[in-house]
Amino acid sequence: MNFGRHISGQFNVELESIRTHVLTMGGLVEQQLSFAMQALHKDDVELARKVVRDDHKVNSMEVSIDEACTRIIAKRQPTAKDLRLIIAIIKTITDLERIGDVATKIAYVAIESPATQDREFNISLEPLCRQAISMLHQVLDAFARMDVDAAAHVYKLDDKIDAEYEAVIRQLMSFMADDPKNIPHILQVMWSARAIERVGDRCQNICEYIIYFVKGKDVRHLSGHQTIDDALKS
Amino acid sequence: MNFGRHISGQFNVELESIRTHVLTMGGLVEQQLSFAMQALHKDDVELARKVVRDDHKVNSMEVSIDEACTRIIAKRQPTAKDLRLIIAIIKTITDLERIGDVATKIAYVAIESPATQDREFNISLEPLCRQAISMLHQVLDAFARMDVDAAAHVYKLDDKIDAEYEAVIRQLMSFMADDPKNIPHILQVMWSARAIERVGDRCQNICEYIIYFVKGKDVRHLSGHQTIDDALKS
């Protein structure tokens, strides 16, 4: 992908390298989320421990990409679209790192939850988590191609995640009422559901950064009934 | 406060102006959080509605400070400490905006929760919220003076917030078990508690940005038993 011609071919190489690192980081985060979910469903404590162990990889990628961005600003003094790309990357990796934290949180639930008996509660998270992983995958794809239409499409997937989340919470609330002694464990599952629902919001943030980069337009904080499509047209 | 001498006095003026805007935004967020808490405690639906109405002010400050930061990078091509200040500001306002969202979330609970009867649950949030507001106040103070020692001190306040949060959750869990018909409302209060606890984490992020700006050192993601003091000394 060509981000405009630069006097310095080296600058292009550096920008491209940062972008590749973001995609690698995104891939790792997606894998972490997917492993955490598997660990929860299959009571695979070993896999859950791996997710916790690997969280530092996500963190150190965030730090090193951040440093690379600061270095490139200082050295190359980018303006306009190049600068927007770097700002978009700085913001994107913050969201990716937080999604990585969600994976770790779910992994801890898998480690701490007593095996067999409470699987019914854990299993209720599966469709929600699958949707979140799919949304993350699609937003990374939109990021790789810096595709505004794809970003606008992915943005809207959050509505489905919200609906699924509400259904999960309703189901878990009825489990709670049926058998109050399970409240502590069900709450753990609810916190996980909440964290997964927030993955959708973070993916929406990344969609906004893609649009900001390509269009130079800040579409955060839409007012009232304004949709992402309205914002893109206006 | 002198951020180093610049060839252009105008640059200093611009940096100072951005910094002032961040503090204004921080003050507004602190007020929003404080009003939301008051609204919840005193069943003041009017005040809660004001908090919801004013959220757009926080959002538009984030957008305009972001724009000012991008403009100053493009125009002045800052390096070293000036650049670190701008990067620190870009990250700080993201956290401030999210704290603003917490205020709105609590305000909605105040609007939706049935008045008198459930006040016992709402009231349990007061000490937690007071601690969070105090931590936010102190981190803004540390930001205003770019005071690393103050930032390291504020950073550690989060432990107290976490302990208070655990206590609130335990109390609310016992309310749930006592009377399962209250589960839906108590859950609302729990989500609020969780959101307030996250304010502490966001204040810690801002402490990290202050340290990054002053020391040029990234102290995020401390490993194992490393404390913030260890990281500052190393």
XYZ file of C-alpha atoms in Angstrom:
468
model
C 0.000 0.000 0.000
C 1.340 3.361 -1.005
C 0.956 6.120 1.573
C 2.021 8.851 -0.843
C 5.428 9.395 -2.337
C 8.113 10.714 -0.082
C 11.338 12.409 -0.968
C 12.914 9.854 1.282
C 12.289 6.260 0.275
C 13.604 5.381 3.713
C 10.647 7.193 5.301
C 8.255 4.951 3.385
C 10.139 1.911 4.591
C 9.885 3.097 8.195
C 6.159 3.871 7.947
C 5.515 0.504 6.351
C 7.467 -1.244 9.092
C 5.413 0.435 11.827
C 2.213 -0.508 10.058
C 3.340 -4.126 9.808
C 4.107 -4.151 13.519
C 0.598 -2.896 14.294
C -0.876 -5.741 12.257
C 1.366 -8.266 13.997
C 0.272 -6.880 17.354
C -3.366 -7.081 16.245
C -2.905 -10.700 15.176
C -1.392 -11.567 18.534
C -4.256 -9.888 20.395
C -6.795 -11.777 18.287
C -5.009 -15.028 19.090
C -4.917 -14.200 22.806
C -8.661 -13.558 22.819
C -9.328 -16.743 20.928
C -7.115 -18.876 23.217
C -8.693 -17.320 26.315
C -12.132 -18.257 25.035
C -11.075 -21.825 24.250
C -9.501 -22.129 27.674
C -12.733 -21.020 29.332
C -14.870 -23.434 27.330
C -12.713 -26.462 27.595
C -11.532 -25.876 31.160
C -8.034 -25.824 29.733
C -6.044 -24.281 32.559
C -2.734 -24.770 30.725
C -3.925 -22.745 27.762
C -5.272 -20.059 30.101
C -1.870 -19.845 31.795
C -0.234 -19.418 28.401
C -2.517 -16.453 27.674
C -1.537 -14.819 30.981
C 2.156 -15.523 30.311
C 2.008 -14.032 26.820
C 0.308 -10.791 27.824
C 3.713 -9.137 28.246
C 4.355 -9.667 24.525
C 1.326 -7.507 23.703
C 2.473 -4.885 26.208
C 5.987 -4.703 24.911
C 4.740 -4.396 21.335
C 2.657 -1.407 22.416
C 5.691 0.258 23.998
C 7.987 -0.393 21.053
C 5.473 0.796 18.433
C 4.881 3.910 20.533
C 8.615 4.562 20.567
C 8.896 4.001 16.832
C 6.071 6.514 16.263
C 7.706 9.154 18.456
C 11.050 8.573 16.730
C 9.576 8.921 13.277
C 7.790 12.169 14.202
C 11.010 13.636 15.613
C 13.172 12.484 12.729
C 10.915 12.886 9.724
C 8.655 15.701 10.882
C 5.701 14.350 8.949
C 2.734 16.521 8.081
C -0.805 16.014 6.785
C -1.644 12.417 5.935
C 1.616 10.885 7.200
C 1.138 12.595 10.529
C -2.470 11.457 10.682
C -1.359 7.876 10.075
C 1.056 8.046 12.987
C -1.509 9.623 15.313
C -4.023 6.950 14.229
C -1.473 4.239 15.024
C -0.644 5.677 18.447
C -4.326 5.569 19.326
C -5.007 2.177 17.743
C -2.332 0.373 19.741
C -3.762 1.710 23.002
C -7.053 0.031 22.137
C -5.335 -3.173 21.019
C -3.420 -3.354 24.278
C -6.652 -3.012 26.252
C -8.243 -5.798 24.202
C -5.207 -7.874 25.164
C -6.055 -7.146 28.806
C -9.551 -8.524 28.228
C -8.034 -11.811 27.042
C -5.957 -12.001 30.224
C -9.009 -11.249 32.345
C -10.956 -14.090 30.729
C -7.954 -16.395 31.138
C -7.948 -15.659 34.882
C -11.621 -16.604 35.087
C -10.750 -19.897 33.358
C -7.950 -20.511 35.858
C -9.970 -19.653 38.923
C -13.335 -21.142 38.026
C -13.979 -24.583 39.398
C -13.902 -27.035 36.497
C -16.924 -29.104 35.536
C -19.738 -27.774 37.705
C -20.126 -24.207 36.442
C -19.505 -24.798 32.768
C -23.068 -23.838 31.941
C -22.321 -20.241 32.923
C -19.013 -20.093 31.101
C -20.491 -21.556 27.949
C -23.052 -18.772 27.719
C -20.210 -16.425 26.718
C -19.301 -18.335 23.583
C -21.453 -16.598 20.947
C -20.609 -13.161 22.379
C -16.914 -13.893 22.308
C -17.048 -15.329 18.821
C -18.724 -12.119 17.596
C -16.094 -9.972 19.305
C -13.224 -11.951 17.795
C -14.821 -11.694 14.369
C -15.263 -7.912 14.752
C -11.620 -7.557 15.779
C -10.522 -9.645 12.820
C -12.528 -7.495 10.424
C -11.315 -4.202 11.844
C -7.697 -5.359 11.512
C -8.450 -6.256 7.940
C -9.923 -2.782 7.336
C -6.845 -1.291 8.988
C -4.498 -3.321 6.762
C -6.205 -1.934 3.683
C -7.109 1.435 5.238
C -10.557 0.824 3.838
C -13.123 3.400 4.993
C -16.154 1.498 3.710
C -15.059 -1.639 5.517
C -14.468 0.429 8.665
C -17.987 1.872 8.445
C -19.373 -1.644 8.003
C -17.429 -3.056 10.970
C -18.477 -0.091 13.117
C -22.094 -1.179 12.858
C -21.374 -4.753 14.014
C -21.205 -3.400 17.551
C -25.012 -3.251 17.668
C -25.150 -7.030 17.358
C -22.568 -7.466 20.089
C -24.594 -5.177 22.349
C -27.754 -7.192 21.695
C -25.982 -10.479 22.399
C -24.472 -8.986 25.531
C -27.890 -7.961 26.822
C -29.158 -11.504 26.211
C -26.215 -13.023 28.094
C -26.749 -10.691 31.049
C -30.448 -11.538 31.196
C -29.671 -15.247 31.170
C -27.007 -14.921 33.861
C -29.358 -12.836 36.018
C -31.910 -15.587 35.933
C -29.233 -18.126 36.936
C -28.437 -15.854 39.884
C -32.007 -15.597 41.026
C -32.472 -19.377 40.707
C -29.535 -20.226 42.887
C -28.026 -17.391 44.913
C -25.120 -19.520 46.088
C -23.702 -19.299 42.567
C -23.730 -15.480 42.615
C -19.959 -15.031 43.080
C -19.030 -17.219 40.139
C -21.780 -15.869 37.905
C -20.538 -12.371 38.664
C -17.108 -13.391 37.369
C -18.734 -14.529 34.155
C -20.705 -11.272 33.986
C -17.520 -9.212 34.350
C -16.082 -11.232 31.482
C -19.187 -10.591 29.383
C -18.870 -6.889 30.118
C -15.194 -6.926 29.155
C -15.983 -8.710 25.885
C -18.744 -6.232 25.120
C -16.139 -3.458 25.535
C -14.015 -5.146 22.847
C -16.741 -4.067 20.420
C -16.421 -0.460 21.600
C -12.650 -0.583 21.181
C -13.027 -1.973 17.660
C -15.339 0.971 16.948
C -12.590 3.303 18.146
C -10.188 1.721 15.668
C -12.776 2.211 12.887
C -12.844 5.895 13.833
C -9.061 6.159 13.567
C -9.120 4.535 10.111
C -11.698 7.096 8.984
C -9.682 9.898 10.592
C -6.572 8.796 8.713
C -8.182 8.387 5.310
C -10.690 11.230 5.382
C -8.997 13.601 7.826
C -12.328 13.716 9.578
C -12.967 13.149 13.259
C -16.132 11.030 13.552
C -15.969 10.392 17.287
C -18.813 11.499 19.477
C -21.613 11.482 16.924
C -24.538 13.475 18.172
C -28.018 12.094 18.791
C -29.278 9.996 15.911
C -26.378 10.688 13.582
C -25.028 7.418 12.174
C -21.515 6.664 11.000
C -22.829 6.775 7.415
C -24.261 10.271 7.943
C -20.944 11.402 9.363
C -19.048 10.027 6.381
C -21.368 11.695 3.891
C -21.450 15.101 5.569
C 5.979 26.699 33.992
C 8.829 26.824 31.541
C 9.006 23.918 29.099
C 12.428 24.922 27.798
C 13.308 27.945 25.727
C 12.205 27.973 22.144
C 13.466 30.048 19.301
C 9.876 30.920 18.740
C 8.157 32.539 21.718
C 4.920 31.864 19.864
C 5.536 28.114 20.195
C 5.698 28.466 23.970
C 2.433 30.348 23.927
C 0.797 27.593 21.891
C 2.087 24.796 24.130
C 0.963 26.678 27.212
C -2.469 27.176 25.704
C -2.882 23.448 25.007
C -1.778 22.630 28.530
C -4.313 25.057 29.964
C -7.036 23.444 27.875
C -6.131 20.012 29.258
C -6.455 21.343 32.800
C -9.789 22.938 31.963
C -10.984 19.644 30.501
C -9.744 17.837 33.625
C -11.606 20.282 35.861
C -14.791 19.736 33.896
C -14.450 15.949 34.127
C -13.886 16.185 37.868
C -17.009 18.310 38.191
C -19.023 15.863 36.085
C -17.973 12.971 38.307
C -18.763 14.921 41.432
C -22.209 16.024 40.163
C -23.021 12.456 39.060
C -22.218 11.166 42.522
C -24.322 13.875 44.176
C -27.181 13.093 41.833
C -27.033 9.411 42.744
C -26.970 10.077 46.469
C -29.628 12.700 46.645
C -31.892 11.206 43.980
C -31.443 14.455 42.102
C -32.654 13.533 38.635
C -32.297 17.129 37.396
C -28.595 17.188 38.274
C -28.126 13.752 36.667
C -29.725 15.073 33.465
C -27.344 18.031 33.509
C -24.388 15.624 33.680
C -25.712 13.709 30.653
C -26.339 16.975 28.787
C -22.840 18.301 29.491
C -20.992 15.173 28.357
C -20.714 16.620 24.848
C -18.598 19.462 26.285
C -16.015 16.941 27.478
C -16.105 15.186 24.113
C -15.662 18.348 22.098
C -12.756 19.434 24.288
C -11.071 16.118 23.532
C -11.526 16.618 19.806
C -10.306 20.216 19.837
C -7.229 19.482 21.970
C -6.413 16.560 19.690
C -6.617 18.882 16.698
C -4.438 21.488 18.408
C -1.827 18.807 19.136
C -1.774 17.581 15.544
C -1.545 21.165 14.287
C 1.361 22.009 16.552
C 3.271 18.864 15.520
C 2.792 19.681 11.836
C 3.619 23.375 12.214
C 6.378 23.378 14.804
C 7.921 19.961 14.266
C 8.795 19.562 17.927
C 11.408 17.104 19.076
C 12.557 15.595 22.372
C 10.774 16.984 25.412
C 8.281 19.158 23.514
C 7.229 16.178 21.449
C 6.920 14.026 24.554
C 4.664 16.662 26.108
C 2.360 16.574 23.111
C 2.258 12.776 22.997
C 1.565 12.748 26.751
C -1.301 15.209 26.225
C -2.818 13.191 23.367
C -2.896 10.147 25.635
C -4.055 12.004 28.742
C -7.147 13.448 27.100
C -8.243 9.988 25.935
C -8.272 8.869 29.564
C -10.009 12.069 30.703
C -12.715 11.569 28.113
C -13.324 8.018 29.333
C -13.578 9.248 32.922
C -16.195 11.668 31.613
C -18.084 8.657 30.245
C -18.057 7.095 33.715
C -19.777 10.213 35.074
C -22.460 9.887 32.412
C -22.921 6.208 33.195
C -23.472 6.960 36.887
C -25.844 9.768 35.967
C -27.945 7.302 33.969
C -28.134 4.999 36.974
C -29.362 7.977 39.018
C -31.997 8.744 36.386
C -33.199 5.170 36.001
C -33.031 3.940 39.585
C -36.295 4.094 41.491
C -35.997 6.871 44.073
C -36.260 6.206 47.793
C -36.395 2.409 48.050
C -32.972 1.409 46.775
C -30.931 4.230 48.215
C -29.095 1.834 50.479
C -27.366 0.289 47.462
C -26.566 3.615 45.823
C -25.152 5.025 49.033
C -22.626 2.212 49.284
C -20.767 3.808 46.357
C -20.066 7.080 48.139
C -16.660 6.368 49.741
C -15.383 4.714 46.559
C -16.470 7.645 44.443
C -15.020 10.177 46.851
C -11.658 8.400 46.648
C -11.775 8.338 42.854
C -12.588 12.055 42.659
C -9.749 12.823 45.048
C -7.318 10.732 42.996
C -8.385 12.526 39.825
C -7.967 15.896 41.536
C -4.462 15.001 42.669
C -3.361 13.664 39.319
C -4.538 16.850 37.615
C -2.534 18.789 40.182
C 0.544 16.677 39.431
C -0.067 17.257 35.712
C -0.335 21.032 36.204
C 3.081 21.073 37.884
C 4.509 18.133 35.894
C 5.608 16.783 39.238
C 7.032 13.257 39.032
C 7.093 12.669 42.784
C 3.466 13.684 43.084
C 2.621 11.398 40.144
C 4.371 8.456 41.851
C 2.438 9.209 45.041
C -0.928 9.425 43.267
C -0.161 6.207 41.379
C -0.146 4.269 44.632
C -3.573 5.580 45.715
C -5.113 3.079 43.333
C -4.459 0.276 45.839
C -6.855 1.953 48.265
C -9.479 2.323 45.577
C -9.135 -1.362 44.701
C -9.550 -2.364 48.343
C -12.632 -0.159 48.741
C -14.025 -1.566 45.503
C -13.631 -5.142 46.756
C -15.479 -4.190 49.933
C -18.331 -2.597 47.979
C -18.679 -5.661 45.765
C -18.759 -7.999 48.769
C -21.446 -5.878 50.395
C -23.525 -5.724 47.216
C -23.187 -9.508 46.737
C -24.638 -10.095 50.153
C -27.552 -7.742 49.344
C -28.140 -9.857 46.224
C -28.174 -13.133 48.095
C -30.507 -11.689 50.752
C -33.102 -10.548 48.299
C -32.782 -11.857 44.730
C -35.589 -9.619 43.444
C -33.190 -6.676 43.810
C -30.566 -8.307 41.584
C -31.205 -6.145 38.504
C -30.846 -2.863 40.371
C -27.885 -4.039 42.436
C -26.169 -5.062 39.220
C -26.552 -1.496 37.963
C -24.846 -0.287 41.107
C -22.121 -2.912 40.653
C -21.462 -1.764 37.090
C -21.126 1.756 38.462
C -18.699 0.551 41.135
C -16.668 -1.179 38.463
C -16.637 1.956 36.327
C -15.491 4.056 39.282
C -12.755 1.555 40.082
C -11.558 1.973 36.486
C -11.213 5.730 37.114
C -8.316 4.800 39.405
C -6.661 2.842 36.585
C -7.085 5.782 34.226
C -5.549 8.140 36.766
C -2.610 5.737 36.965
C -2.278 5.976 33.179
C -2.052 9.775 33.483
C 0.661 9.384 36.164
C 2.589 7.254 33.675
C 2.315 9.959 30.998
C 3.604 12.601 33.438
C 6.606 10.400 34.216
C 7.112 9.714 30.512
C 7.125 13.430 29.771
C 9.484 14.474 32.574
C 11.836 11.501 32.619
C 11.544 10.293 29.036
C 10.937 6.879 30.545
C 8.083 4.508 29.780
C 6.927 3.007 33.097
C 3.857 1.214 31.774
C 3.582 -2.520 32.198
C 5.818 -2.961 35.233
C 6.844 -6.573 35.573
C 6.098 -8.804 38.527
C 6.794 -7.142 41.844
C 8.404 -4.034 40.421
C 6.855 -0.919 41.974
C 6.548 2.537 40.462
C 9.327 3.677 42.814
C 11.664 0.929 41.570
C 10.920 1.932 37.988
C 11.706 5.592 38.719
C 14.979 4.759 40.419
C 16.210 2.308 37.800
